[in-house]
mmCIF file of C-alpha atoms and ligand atoms in Angstrom:
data_model
loop_
_atom_site.group_PDB
_atom_site.id
_atom_site.type_symbol
_atom_site.label_atom_id
_atom_site.label_comp_id
_atom_site.label_asym_id
_atom_site.label_seq_id
_atom_site.Cartn_x
_atom_site.Cartn_y
_atom_site.Cartn_z
ATOM 1 C CA UNK E 1 -0.057 -0.246 -0.044
ATOM 2 C CA UNK E 2 1.369 3.507 -0.909
ATOM 3 C CA UNK E 3 2.102 6.126 1.820
ATOM 4 C CA UNK E 4 -0.754 8.474 0.337
ATOM 5 C CA UNK E 5 -3.481 5.662 0.645
ATOM 6 C CA UNK E 6 -2.280 4.540 4.041
ATOM 7 C CA UNK E 7 -2.742 8.327 5.102
ATOM 8 C CA UNK E 8 -6.212 8.430 3.821
ATOM 9 C CA UNK E 9 -7.115 5.022 5.731
ATOM 10 C CA UNK E 10 -6.082 6.733 8.901
ATOM 11 C CA UNK E 11 -7.386 10.293 8.368
ATOM 12 C CA UNK E 12 -10.792 8.564 7.799
ATOM 13 C CA UNK E 13 -10.348 6.576 10.899
ATOM 14 C CA UNK E 14 -9.117 9.538 12.937
ATOM 15 C CA UNK E 15 -11.842 11.930 14.866
ATOM 16 C CA UNK E 16 -12.578 14.712 12.439
ATOM 17 C CA UNK E 17 -11.598 17.494 14.892
ATOM 18 C CA UNK E 18 -8.486 15.685 15.747
ATOM 19 C CA UNK E 19 -7.339 15.710 11.977
ATOM 20 C CA UNK E 20 -7.840 19.538 12.364
ATOM 21 C CA UNK E 21 -5.300 19.514 15.079
ATOM 22 C CA UNK E 22 -1.420 20.329 14.873
ATOM 23 C CA UNK E 23 1.077 18.846 17.648
ATOM 24 C CA UNK E 24 2.025 21.652 20.283
ATOM 25 C CA UNK E 25 4.809 23.641 19.274
ATOM 26 C CA UNK E 26 6.448 23.672 22.270
ATOM 27 C CA UNK E 27 9.651 26.071 22.838
ATOM 28 C CA UNK E 28 11.655 22.911 22.825
ATOM 29 C CA UNK E 29 10.222 21.343 19.734
ATOM 30 C CA UNK E 30 10.717 24.389 17.952
ATOM 31 C CA UNK E 31 14.254 24.148 18.089
ATOM 32 C CA UNK E 32 14.821 20.181 18.179
ATOM 33 C CA UNK E 33 17.891 19.337 16.063
ATOM 34 C CA UNK E 34 19.168 23.012 16.011
ATOM 35 C CA UNK E 35 22.544 21.489 17.233
ATOM 36 C CA UNK E 36 24.010 20.040 20.199
ATOM 37 C CA UNK E 37 21.850 20.785 23.242
ATOM 38 C CA UNK E 38 24.551 21.482 25.669
ATOM 39 C CA UNK E 39 25.786 24.417 23.468
ATOM 40 C CA UNK E 40 22.791 26.304 23.281
ATOM 41 C CA UNK E 41 21.406 28.642 26.001
ATOM 42 C CA UNK E 42 17.646 28.171 26.435
ATOM 43 C CA UNK E 43 16.058 31.432 27.316
ATOM 44 C CA UNK E 44 12.864 30.557 25.658
ATOM 45 C CA UNK E 45 10.608 28.876 27.799
ATOM 46 C CA UNK E 46 10.436 30.377 31.139
ATOM 47 C CA UNK E 47 12.287 27.737 32.900
ATOM 48 C CA UNK E 48 14.465 28.428 35.801
ATOM 49 C CA UNK E 49 18.280 28.651 35.490
ATOM 50 C CA UNK E 50 19.001 27.142 38.665
ATOM 51 C CA UNK E 51 18.500 23.256 38.857
ATOM 52 C CA UNK E 52 18.334 21.844 42.376
ATOM 53 C CA UNK E 53 19.707 18.405 43.508
ATOM 54 C CA UNK E 54 17.593 15.198 44.522
ATOM 55 C CA UNK E 55 17.747 11.821 45.276
ATOM 56 C CA UNK E 56 15.146 9.000 44.983
ATOM 57 C CA UNK E 57 14.423 5.983 46.817
ATOM 58 C CA UNK E 58 13.798 3.278 44.530
ATOM 59 C CA UNK E 59 12.639 0.369 46.852
ATOM 60 C CA UNK E 60 9.024 1.671 46.293
ATOM 61 C CA UNK E 61 9.252 1.509 42.455
ATOM 62 C CA UNK E 62 7.823 -1.829 42.073
ATOM 63 C CA UNK E 63 4.472 -0.836 43.793
ATOM 64 C CA UNK E 64 1.689 1.552 42.064
ATOM 65 C CA UNK E 65 2.020 5.121 43.596
ATOM 66 C CA UNK E 66 -1.008 6.735 45.094
ATOM 67 C CA UNK E 67 -3.309 8.716 43.040
ATOM 68 C CA UNK E 68 -2.709 11.612 45.163
ATOM 69 C CA UNK E 69 0.500 10.985 47.426
ATOM 70 C CA UNK E 70 -0.339 12.262 50.798
ATOM 71 C CA UNK E 71 3.214 13.936 51.584
ATOM 72 C CA UNK E 72 2.768 15.857 48.454
ATOM 73 C CA UNK E 73 -0.702 17.089 48.874
ATOM 74 C CA UNK E 74 -0.037 17.886 52.599
ATOM 75 C CA UNK E 75 3.314 19.849 51.815
ATOM 76 C CA UNK E 76 1.694 22.091 49.083
ATOM 77 C CA UNK E 77 -1.561 22.590 51.063
ATOM 78 C CA UNK E 78 0.578 23.924 54.004
ATOM 79 C CA UNK E 79 2.624 25.838 51.458
ATOM 80 C CA UNK E 80 -0.499 27.545 50.075
ATOM 81 C CA UNK E 81 -2.129 27.956 53.619
ATOM 82 C CA UNK E 82 -5.110 25.776 52.421
ATOM 83 C CA UNK E 83 -6.607 22.437 53.309
ATOM 84 C CA UNK E 84 -5.591 19.110 51.791
ATOM 85 C CA UNK E 85 -9.142 18.679 50.482
ATOM 86 C CA UNK E 86 -8.454 21.741 48.484
ATOM 87 C CA UNK E 87 -5.500 20.336 47.053
ATOM 88 C CA UNK E 88 -5.116 18.387 43.862
ATOM 89 C CA UNK E 89 -1.520 17.153 42.297
ATOM 90 C CA UNK E 90 -1.466 16.661 38.435
ATOM 91 C CA UNK E 91 1.165 16.407 35.801
ATOM 92 C CA UNK E 92 2.022 19.725 35.355
ATOM 93 C CA UNK E 93 -0.306 22.597 35.428
ATOM 94 C CA UNK E 94 -1.474 21.881 31.823
ATOM 95 C CA UNK E 95 -2.812 18.782 33.136
ATOM 96 C CA UNK E 96 -5.240 20.920 35.530
ATOM 97 C CA UNK E 97 -6.183 22.940 32.397
ATOM 98 C CA UNK E 98 -7.078 19.466 30.789
ATOM 99 C CA UNK E 99 -9.198 18.218 33.516
ATOM 100 C CA UNK E 100 -11.267 21.548 33.970
ATOM 101 C CA UNK E 101 -11.987 21.164 30.202
ATOM 102 C CA UNK E 102 -12.638 17.497 30.305
ATOM 103 C CA UNK E 103 -14.967 17.520 33.740
ATOM 104 C CA UNK E 104 -16.995 20.972 32.886
ATOM 105 C CA UNK E 105 -17.131 21.190 28.970
ATOM 106 C CA UNK E 106 -19.293 18.858 26.822
ATOM 107 C CA UNK E 107 -17.308 17.965 23.456
ATOM 108 C CA UNK E 108 -19.205 19.661 20.371
ATOM 109 C CA UNK E 109 -21.361 21.789 22.318
ATOM 110 C CA UNK E 110 -19.785 23.836 25.427
ATOM 111 C CA UNK E 111 -17.008 26.633 25.290
ATOM 112 C CA UNK E 112 -14.727 28.440 27.141
ATOM 113 C CA UNK E 113 -13.412 32.020 27.226
ATOM 114 C CA UNK E 114 -9.627 33.069 27.182
ATOM 115 C CA UNK E 115 -8.265 36.389 27.389
ATOM 116 C CA UNK E 116 -5.332 36.752 24.834
ATOM 117 C CA UNK E 117 -2.382 37.533 24.567
ATOM 118 C CA UNK E 118 -1.905 34.883 26.857
ATOM 119 C CA UNK E 119 -0.724 31.074 27.509
ATOM 120 C CA UNK E 120 -1.572 28.930 24.672
ATOM 121 C CA UNK E 121 -2.561 25.779 26.442
ATOM 122 C CA UNK E 122 -6.199 26.921 27.183
ATOM 123 C CA UNK E 123 -7.109 26.955 23.616
ATOM 124 C CA UNK E 124 -5.230 23.841 22.792
ATOM 125 C CA UNK E 125 -6.739 21.771 25.706
ATOM 126 C CA UNK E 126 -9.982 23.026 24.405
ATOM 127 C CA UNK E 127 -9.561 22.202 20.782
ATOM 128 C CA UNK E 128 -8.049 18.715 21.432
ATOM 129 C CA UNK E 129 -11.523 17.854 23.317
ATOM 130 C CA UNK E 130 -13.754 19.577 20.586
ATOM 131 C CA UNK E 131 -14.730 22.436 22.920
ATOM 132 C CA UNK E 132 -15.123 25.915 21.609
ATOM 133 C CA UNK E 133 -13.003 28.959 22.549
ATOM 134 C CA UNK E 134 -14.378 32.412 22.720
ATOM 135 C CA UNK E 135 -11.705 35.244 22.841
ATOM 136 C CA UNK E 136 -12.060 38.630 25.131
ATOM 137 C CA UNK E 137 -8.796 40.425 24.427
ATOM 138 C CA UNK E 138 -7.027 42.155 27.100
ATOM 139 C CA UNK E 139 -7.337 46.248 27.166
ATOM 140 C CA UNK E 140 -4.008 47.939 25.935
ATOM 141 C CA UNK E 141 -2.492 48.151 29.291
ATOM 142 C CA UNK E 142 -2.992 44.282 29.439
ATOM 143 C CA UNK E 143 -5.852 44.620 32.059
ATOM 144 C CA UNK E 144 -9.223 42.338 31.660
ATOM 145 C CA UNK E 145 -11.877 44.097 29.542
ATOM 146 C CA UNK E 146 -14.561 43.456 32.266
ATOM 147 C CA UNK E 147 -17.713 44.612 30.330
ATOM 148 C CA UNK E 148 -16.643 42.367 27.368
ATOM 149 C CA UNK E 149 -15.982 39.447 29.866
ATOM 150 C CA UNK E 150 -19.080 39.760 31.377
ATOM 151 C CA UNK E 151 -21.014 39.631 27.900
ATOM 152 C CA UNK E 152 -19.971 36.002 27.912
ATOM 153 C CA UNK E 153 -22.058 34.986 31.116
ATOM 154 C CA UNK E 154 -24.157 31.798 30.042
ATOM 155 C CA UNK E 155 -22.072 31.325 27.129
ATOM 156 C CA UNK E 156 -18.950 29.794 28.538
ATOM 157 C CA UNK E 157 -18.539 26.970 31.004
ATOM 158 C CA UNK E 158 -14.903 28.307 32.294
ATOM 159 C CA UNK E 159 -13.065 31.417 32.227
ATOM 160 C CA UNK E 160 -9.560 31.324 31.979
ATOM 161 C CA UNK E 161 -7.578 34.152 33.434
ATOM 162 C CA UNK E 162 -3.661 33.923 33.676
ATOM 163 C CA UNK E 163 -1.939 36.246 36.673
ATOM 164 C CA UNK E 164 1.090 37.162 36.430
ATOM 165 C CA UNK E 165 0.301 36.749 32.758
ATOM 166 C CA UNK E 166 2.449 34.728 30.191
ATOM 167 C CA UNK E 167 3.631 36.516 28.301
ATOM 168 C CA UNK E 168 3.202 39.801 29.382
ATOM 169 C CA UNK E 169 3.936 39.726 33.077
ATOM 170 C CA UNK E 170 1.142 41.926 34.144
ATOM 171 C CA UNK E 171 -0.929 40.691 37.107
ATOM 172 C CA UNK E 172 -4.961 41.096 37.494
ATOM 173 C CA UNK E 173 -6.192 43.235 40.076
ATOM 174 C CA UNK E 174 -8.238 41.314 42.778
ATOM 175 C CA UNK E 175 -11.174 43.657 42.174
ATOM 176 C CA UNK E 176 -11.365 42.490 38.693
ATOM 177 C CA UNK E 177 -11.219 38.851 39.426
ATOM 178 C CA UNK E 178 -13.993 39.369 42.143
ATOM 179 C CA UNK E 179 -15.917 40.957 39.687
ATOM 180 C CA UNK E 180 -15.489 38.201 36.971
ATOM 181 C CA UNK E 181 -16.198 35.701 39.857
ATOM 182 C CA UNK E 182 -19.642 37.302 41.004
ATOM 183 C CA UNK E 183 -20.563 37.603 37.353
ATOM 184 C CA UNK E 184 -20.052 34.009 36.792
ATOM 185 C CA UNK E 185 -21.458 32.510 40.088
ATOM 186 C CA UNK E 186 -23.372 29.356 39.500
ATOM 187 C CA UNK E 187 -22.698 29.879 35.877
ATOM 188 C CA UNK E 188 -19.060 28.648 35.108
ATOM 189 C CA UNK E 189 -15.581 28.079 36.701
ATOM 190 C CA UNK E 190 -13.036 30.913 36.861
ATOM 191 C CA UNK E 191 -9.637 29.753 36.506
ATOM 192 C CA UNK E 192 -6.659 31.894 37.787
ATOM 193 C CA UNK E 193 -3.415 30.705 36.601
ATOM 194 C CA UNK E 194 -0.759 31.373 38.814
ATOM 195 C CA UNK E 195 2.162 29.575 37.397
ATOM 196 C CA UNK E 196 4.342 32.757 37.931
ATOM 197 C CA UNK E 197 2.864 33.677 41.365
ATOM 198 C CA UNK E 198 5.937 33.087 43.510
ATOM 199 C CA UNK E 199 7.416 35.902 41.504
ATOM 200 C CA UNK E 200 4.459 38.391 42.910
ATOM 201 C CA UNK E 201 3.194 36.348 45.810
ATOM 202 C CA UNK E 202 1.563 39.126 47.281
ATOM 203 C CA UNK E 203 -1.130 38.914 44.477
ATOM 204 C CA UNK E 204 -2.081 35.293 45.109
ATOM 205 C CA UNK E 205 -5.849 34.914 45.058
ATOM 206 C CA UNK E 206 -6.113 32.035 47.364
ATOM 207 C CA UNK E 207 -7.983 34.013 50.153
ATOM 208 C CA UNK E 208 -10.702 34.198 47.739
ATOM 209 C CA UNK E 209 -11.056 30.241 47.801
ATOM 210 C CA UNK E 210 -13.245 30.154 50.943
ATOM 211 C CA UNK E 211 -15.774 32.620 49.699
ATOM 212 C CA UNK E 212 -16.145 31.812 45.863
ATOM 213 C CA UNK E 213 -17.168 28.205 45.098
ATOM 214 C CA UNK E 214 -16.548 28.547 41.292
ATOM 215 C CA UNK E 215 -12.820 29.859 41.602
ATOM 216 C CA UNK E 216 -10.070 27.335 40.791
ATOM 217 C CA UNK E 217 -6.484 28.320 41.021
ATOM 218 C CA UNK E 218 -3.468 26.740 39.003
ATOM 219 C CA UNK E 219 0.016 26.463 40.296
ATOM 220 C CA UNK E 220 2.980 24.566 38.973
ATOM 221 C CA UNK E 221 6.499 23.665 40.258
ATOM 222 C CA UNK E 222 8.012 24.017 36.562
ATOM 223 C CA UNK E 223 8.728 27.921 37.032
ATOM 224 C CA UNK E 224 10.102 29.301 40.344
ATOM 225 C CA UNK E 225 10.705 25.716 42.000
ATOM 226 C CA UNK E 226 12.896 24.938 38.875
ATOM 227 C CA UNK E 227 11.432 21.807 38.141
ATOM 228 C CA UNK E 228 9.957 21.886 34.722
ATOM 229 C CA UNK E 229 11.452 18.529 34.085
ATOM 230 C CA UNK E 230 9.239 16.837 36.808
ATOM 231 C CA UNK E 231 5.991 17.785 35.289
ATOM 232 C CA UNK E 232 4.220 18.386 38.745
ATOM 233 C CA UNK E 233 1.578 21.063 39.100
ATOM 234 C CA UNK E 234 -1.491 21.706 41.518
ATOM 235 C CA UNK E 235 -4.986 22.712 41.452
ATOM 236 C CA UNK E 236 -6.401 24.528 44.222
ATOM 237 C CA UNK E 237 -10.133 24.746 44.465
ATOM 238 C CA UNK E 238 -13.157 24.007 46.947
ATOM 239 C CA UNK E 239 -12.840 20.379 47.917
ATOM 240 C CA UNK E 240 -16.511 19.870 45.916
ATOM 241 C CA UNK E 241 -14.566 20.931 42.749
ATOM 242 C CA UNK E 242 -11.530 18.742 43.732
ATOM 243 C CA UNK E 243 -13.922 15.707 43.935
ATOM 244 C CA UNK E 244 -15.250 16.319 40.615
ATOM 245 C CA UNK E 245 -11.767 16.478 39.090
ATOM 246 C CA UNK E 246 -10.755 13.307 40.824
ATOM 247 C CA UNK E 247 -13.331 11.528 38.753
ATOM 248 C CA UNK E 248 -11.745 12.502 35.527
ATOM 249 C CA UNK E 249 -7.886 12.318 36.390
ATOM 250 C CA UNK E 250 -6.023 9.022 35.458
ATOM 251 C CA UNK E 251 -5.740 6.550 38.210
ATOM 252 C CA UNK E 252 -1.861 6.935 38.907
ATOM 253 C CA UNK E 253 -0.950 10.265 37.464
ATOM 254 C CA UNK E 254 2.217 11.199 39.767
ATOM 255 C CA UNK E 255 4.941 8.552 39.319
ATOM 256 C CA UNK E 256 6.802 7.828 42.578
ATOM 257 C CA UNK E 257 9.973 9.685 42.057
ATOM 258 C CA UNK E 258 7.731 12.762 41.022
ATOM 259 C CA UNK E 259 6.446 12.478 44.350
ATOM 260 C CA UNK E 260 9.589 12.118 46.402
ATOM 261 C CA UNK E 261 11.272 14.977 44.544
ATOM 262 C CA UNK E 262 8.245 17.327 44.768
ATOM 263 C CA UNK E 263 7.886 16.525 48.668
ATOM 264 C CA UNK E 264 11.581 17.197 49.085
ATOM 265 C CA UNK E 265 11.321 20.652 46.807
ATOM 266 C CA UNK E 266 8.493 21.822 49.453
ATOM 267 C CA UNK E 267 10.446 21.094 52.627
ATOM 268 C CA UNK E 268 11.810 24.007 54.295
ATOM 269 C CA UNK E 269 15.145 24.032 52.492
ATOM 270 C CA UNK E 270 13.468 23.813 49.411
ATOM 271 C CA UNK E 271 11.296 26.555 49.904
ATOM 272 C CA UNK E 272 14.241 28.605 51.023
ATOM 273 C CA UNK E 273 16.248 27.777 47.811
ATOM 274 C CA UNK E 274 13.156 28.757 45.504
ATOM 275 C CA UNK E 275 12.798 32.109 47.534
ATOM 276 C CA UNK E 276 16.518 32.802 47.265
ATOM 277 C CA UNK E 277 16.198 32.095 43.323
ATOM 278 C CA UNK E 278 13.310 34.076 42.679
ATOM 279 C CA UNK E 279 15.229 37.236 44.541
ATOM 280 C CA UNK E 280 17.852 36.705 42.294
ATOM 281 C CA UNK E 281 15.913 36.300 39.047
ATOM 282 C CA UNK E 282 13.880 39.313 40.067
ATOM 283 C CA UNK E 283 17.023 41.586 40.269
ATOM 284 C CA UNK E 284 18.435 40.533 37.089
ATOM 285 C CA UNK E 285 14.930 41.120 35.424
ATOM 286 C CA UNK E 286 15.217 44.702 36.562
ATOM 287 C CA UNK E 287 18.466 45.229 35.617
ATOM 288 C CA UNK E 288 18.199 43.188 31.893
ATOM 289 C CA UNK E 289 14.889 45.424 31.435
ATOM 290 C CA UNK E 290 16.465 48.686 32.252
ATOM 291 C CA UNK E 291 19.564 47.985 30.093
ATOM 292 C CA UNK E 292 17.557 46.689 27.012
ATOM 293 C CA UNK E 293 15.269 49.595 26.925
ATOM 294 C CA UNK E 294 18.292 51.797 26.014
ATOM 295 C CA UNK E 295 19.234 49.564 22.970
ATOM 296 C CA UNK E 296 18.388 50.047 19.322
ATOM 297 C CA UNK E 297 14.368 50.477 18.663
ATOM 298 C CA UNK E 298 13.533 48.071 21.867
ATOM 299 C CA UNK E 299 10.422 48.973 23.506
ATOM 300 C CA UNK E 300 9.849 47.068 26.664
ATOM 301 C CA UNK E 301 6.039 45.986 26.722
ATOM 302 C CA UNK E 302 4.062 44.837 29.939
ATOM 303 C CA UNK E 303 5.259 44.343 33.550
ATOM 304 C CA UNK E 304 7.779 42.580 35.946
ATOM 305 C CA UNK E 305 5.941 40.204 37.887
ATOM 306 C CA UNK E 306 7.386 37.047 36.239
ATOM 307 C CA UNK E 307 10.706 35.516 35.260
ATOM 308 C CA UNK E 308 10.559 36.880 31.756
ATOM 309 C CA UNK E 309 10.848 40.319 29.690
ATOM 310 C CA UNK E 310 8.657 41.100 26.353
ATOM 311 C CA UNK E 311 9.842 43.617 24.136
ATOM 312 C CA UNK E 312 9.096 44.948 20.654
ATOM 313 C CA UNK E 313 11.665 45.558 17.900
ATOM 314 C CA UNK E 314 10.773 46.208 13.985
ATOM 315 C CA UNK E 315 14.114 44.177 13.675
ATOM 316 C CA UNK E 316 12.708 40.793 15.413
ATOM 317 C CA UNK E 317 12.864 38.499 12.456
ATOM 318 C CA UNK E 318 16.629 39.554 12.012
ATOM 319 C CA UNK E 319 17.288 39.532 15.847
ATOM 320 C CA UNK E 320 15.909 36.305 16.430
ATOM 321 C CA UNK E 321 17.929 34.921 13.521
ATOM 322 C CA UNK E 322 21.141 36.426 15.009
ATOM 323 C CA UNK E 323 20.683 35.108 18.319
ATOM 324 C CA UNK E 324 20.081 31.491 16.943
ATOM 325 C CA UNK E 325 23.255 31.568 15.099
ATOM 326 C CA UNK E 326 24.945 32.467 18.346
ATOM 327 C CA UNK E 327 23.157 29.546 20.026
ATOM 328 C CA UNK E 328 20.987 31.686 22.306
ATOM 329 C CA UNK E 329 17.071 30.915 22.110
ATOM 330 C CA UNK E 330 14.630 33.330 23.052
ATOM 331 C CA UNK E 331 10.728 33.131 22.147
ATOM 332 C CA UNK E 332 8.975 34.925 19.299
ATOM 333 C CA UNK E 333 5.453 36.210 20.351
ATOM 334 C CA UNK E 334 4.592 37.952 17.294
ATOM 335 C CA UNK E 335 1.887 35.766 16.291
ATOM 336 C CA UNK E 336 -0.076 36.417 19.407
ATOM 337 C CA UNK E 337 -3.085 38.876 19.115
ATOM 338 C CA UNK E 338 -1.558 42.535 19.962
ATOM 339 C CA UNK E 339 1.997 41.267 19.948
ATOM 340 C CA UNK E 340 3.325 42.221 16.463
ATOM 341 C CA UNK E 341 6.916 42.146 16.295
ATOM 342 C CA UNK E 342 7.188 41.141 20.146
ATOM 343 C CA UNK E 343 9.960 38.767 21.586
ATOM 344 C CA UNK E 344 10.057 37.271 24.998
ATOM 345 C CA UNK E 345 13.361 36.425 26.803
ATOM 346 C CA UNK E 346 13.308 34.453 29.827
ATOM 347 C CA UNK E 347 15.506 35.403 32.544
ATOM 348 C CA UNK E 348 18.680 33.249 32.876
ATOM 349 C CA UNK E 349 21.565 33.108 35.146
ATOM 350 C CA UNK E 350 23.685 36.079 35.328
ATOM 351 C CA UNK E 351 26.454 35.169 32.808
ATOM 352 C CA UNK E 352 23.541 34.002 30.620
ATOM 353 C CA UNK E 353 21.994 37.217 30.743
ATOM 354 C CA UNK E 354 25.121 39.162 30.155
ATOM 355 C CA UNK E 355 25.853 37.004 27.127
ATOM 356 C CA UNK E 356 22.433 37.805 25.718
ATOM 357 C CA UNK E 357 22.652 41.481 26.394
ATOM 358 C CA UNK E 358 25.991 41.570 24.843
ATOM 359 C CA UNK E 359 24.831 39.690 21.470
ATOM 360 C CA UNK E 360 21.841 42.259 21.340
ATOM 361 C CA UNK E 361 24.111 45.319 21.663
ATOM 362 C CA UNK E 362 26.337 43.652 18.761
ATOM 363 C CA UNK E 363 23.325 43.250 17.059
ATOM 364 C CA UNK E 364 22.239 46.606 16.828
ATOM 365 C CA UNK E 365 25.559 48.198 16.522
ATOM 366 C CA UNK E 366 26.469 46.629 13.740
ATOM 367 C CA UNK E 367 23.406 48.053 11.915
ATOM 368 C CA UNK E 368 22.164 44.039 11.072
ATOM 369 C CA UNK E 369 18.767 45.283 11.546
HETATM 370 C C1 PLP V 401 4.505 27.068 32.036
HETATM 371 C C2 PLP V 401 2.749 27.406 32.200
HETATM 372 C C3 PLP V 401 2.129 26.760 32.506
HETATM 373 C C4 PLP V 401 2.435 25.200 32.585
HETATM 374 O O1 PLP V 401 3.216 24.737 33.638
HETATM 375 P P1 PLP V 401 3.357 22.941 33.697
HETATM 376 O O2 PLP V 401 3.236 22.934 35.146
HETATM 377 O O3 PLP V 401 4.978 22.807 33.447
HETATM 378 O O4 PLP V 401 2.332 22.140 32.892
HETATM 379 C C5 PLP V 401 0.599 26.778 32.750
HETATM 380 N N1 PLP V 401 0.471 28.069 32.605
HETATM 381 C C6 PLP V 401 1.328 29.165 32.600
HETATM 382 C C7 PLP V 401 0.639 30.296 32.288
HETATM 383 C C8 PLP V 401 2.603 28.850 31.905
HETATM 384 O O5 PLP V 401 3.235 29.774 31.731
#
């Protein structure tokens, strides 16, 4: 059978909305095969430059793990000042997004609301399950367009708000979040994605969980905790919502080594490392932003509440190519609504940030644009 015939057979068999999907373009996948991994400096996926050291106890690996490992749940609940019953551990915050879509949205019928420019996985998760996606664009200052969002009451089952927002680094005010929670009360789940909250911890919305039954907060160990490779995230919500999500989660989502390492990262010493890393990265971010603003036609966009800097330059294509040539990988955000010509730099360690700045200066000085 020819390749063409076999493709027809397969696409005929494949669910229609799945045929229309394209695999997720992760920051890493975009540059796969672009050279020896070790030579590249990865400042494109908002990962931490500061890996920790962990040992695992393999003596339990012959057994299935608990669905919700007790030590991890208790440690995270304590860290977030919540009850264990309000805490769910998942394969990254991404799985939390997927569970919400699967538990609350009916395929081919229901929709979610997202507020772009924002994180891409809300729309991707919805599309994967044939759930509709409505968009309410952020205002020019990247705050929520509240009247527009409220016009979706009774039209969507979940509203996704990212705060601090990726890729703008802006946080949403509690006043705005409360307004959305009130408007969608008994109507829809309001998800506040706090993947970067450790960089702006004063603005966490966890204090609202006791009052608003439709609030869900997403957290992760992938960013400030420097454990993106672990794939471990948390969903914080009322115990009723957690019980609902437990109906759709896989039986053994958290591998035993992941549970061991996550528990360790949430002990006092792990928390102290994370808080120290956050301070270092915040200082680097402020200094990088200040220096960048004076280079070429660079215009800084957004705010400082996460571990990345967003900027605009008319030379974004040439600058990206120049940085790739010098093995420095940042992320193109220019395809996002309202982010034409924008690039995003993840804050690296001081040496990486210094190298990056020197390259960007050289690019503009040499008239490459
Ligand atoms: C990185 C990121 C996530 C995904 O986190 P994982 O725990 O690695 O799945 C979720 N939301 C936002 C806004 C992110 O930037």
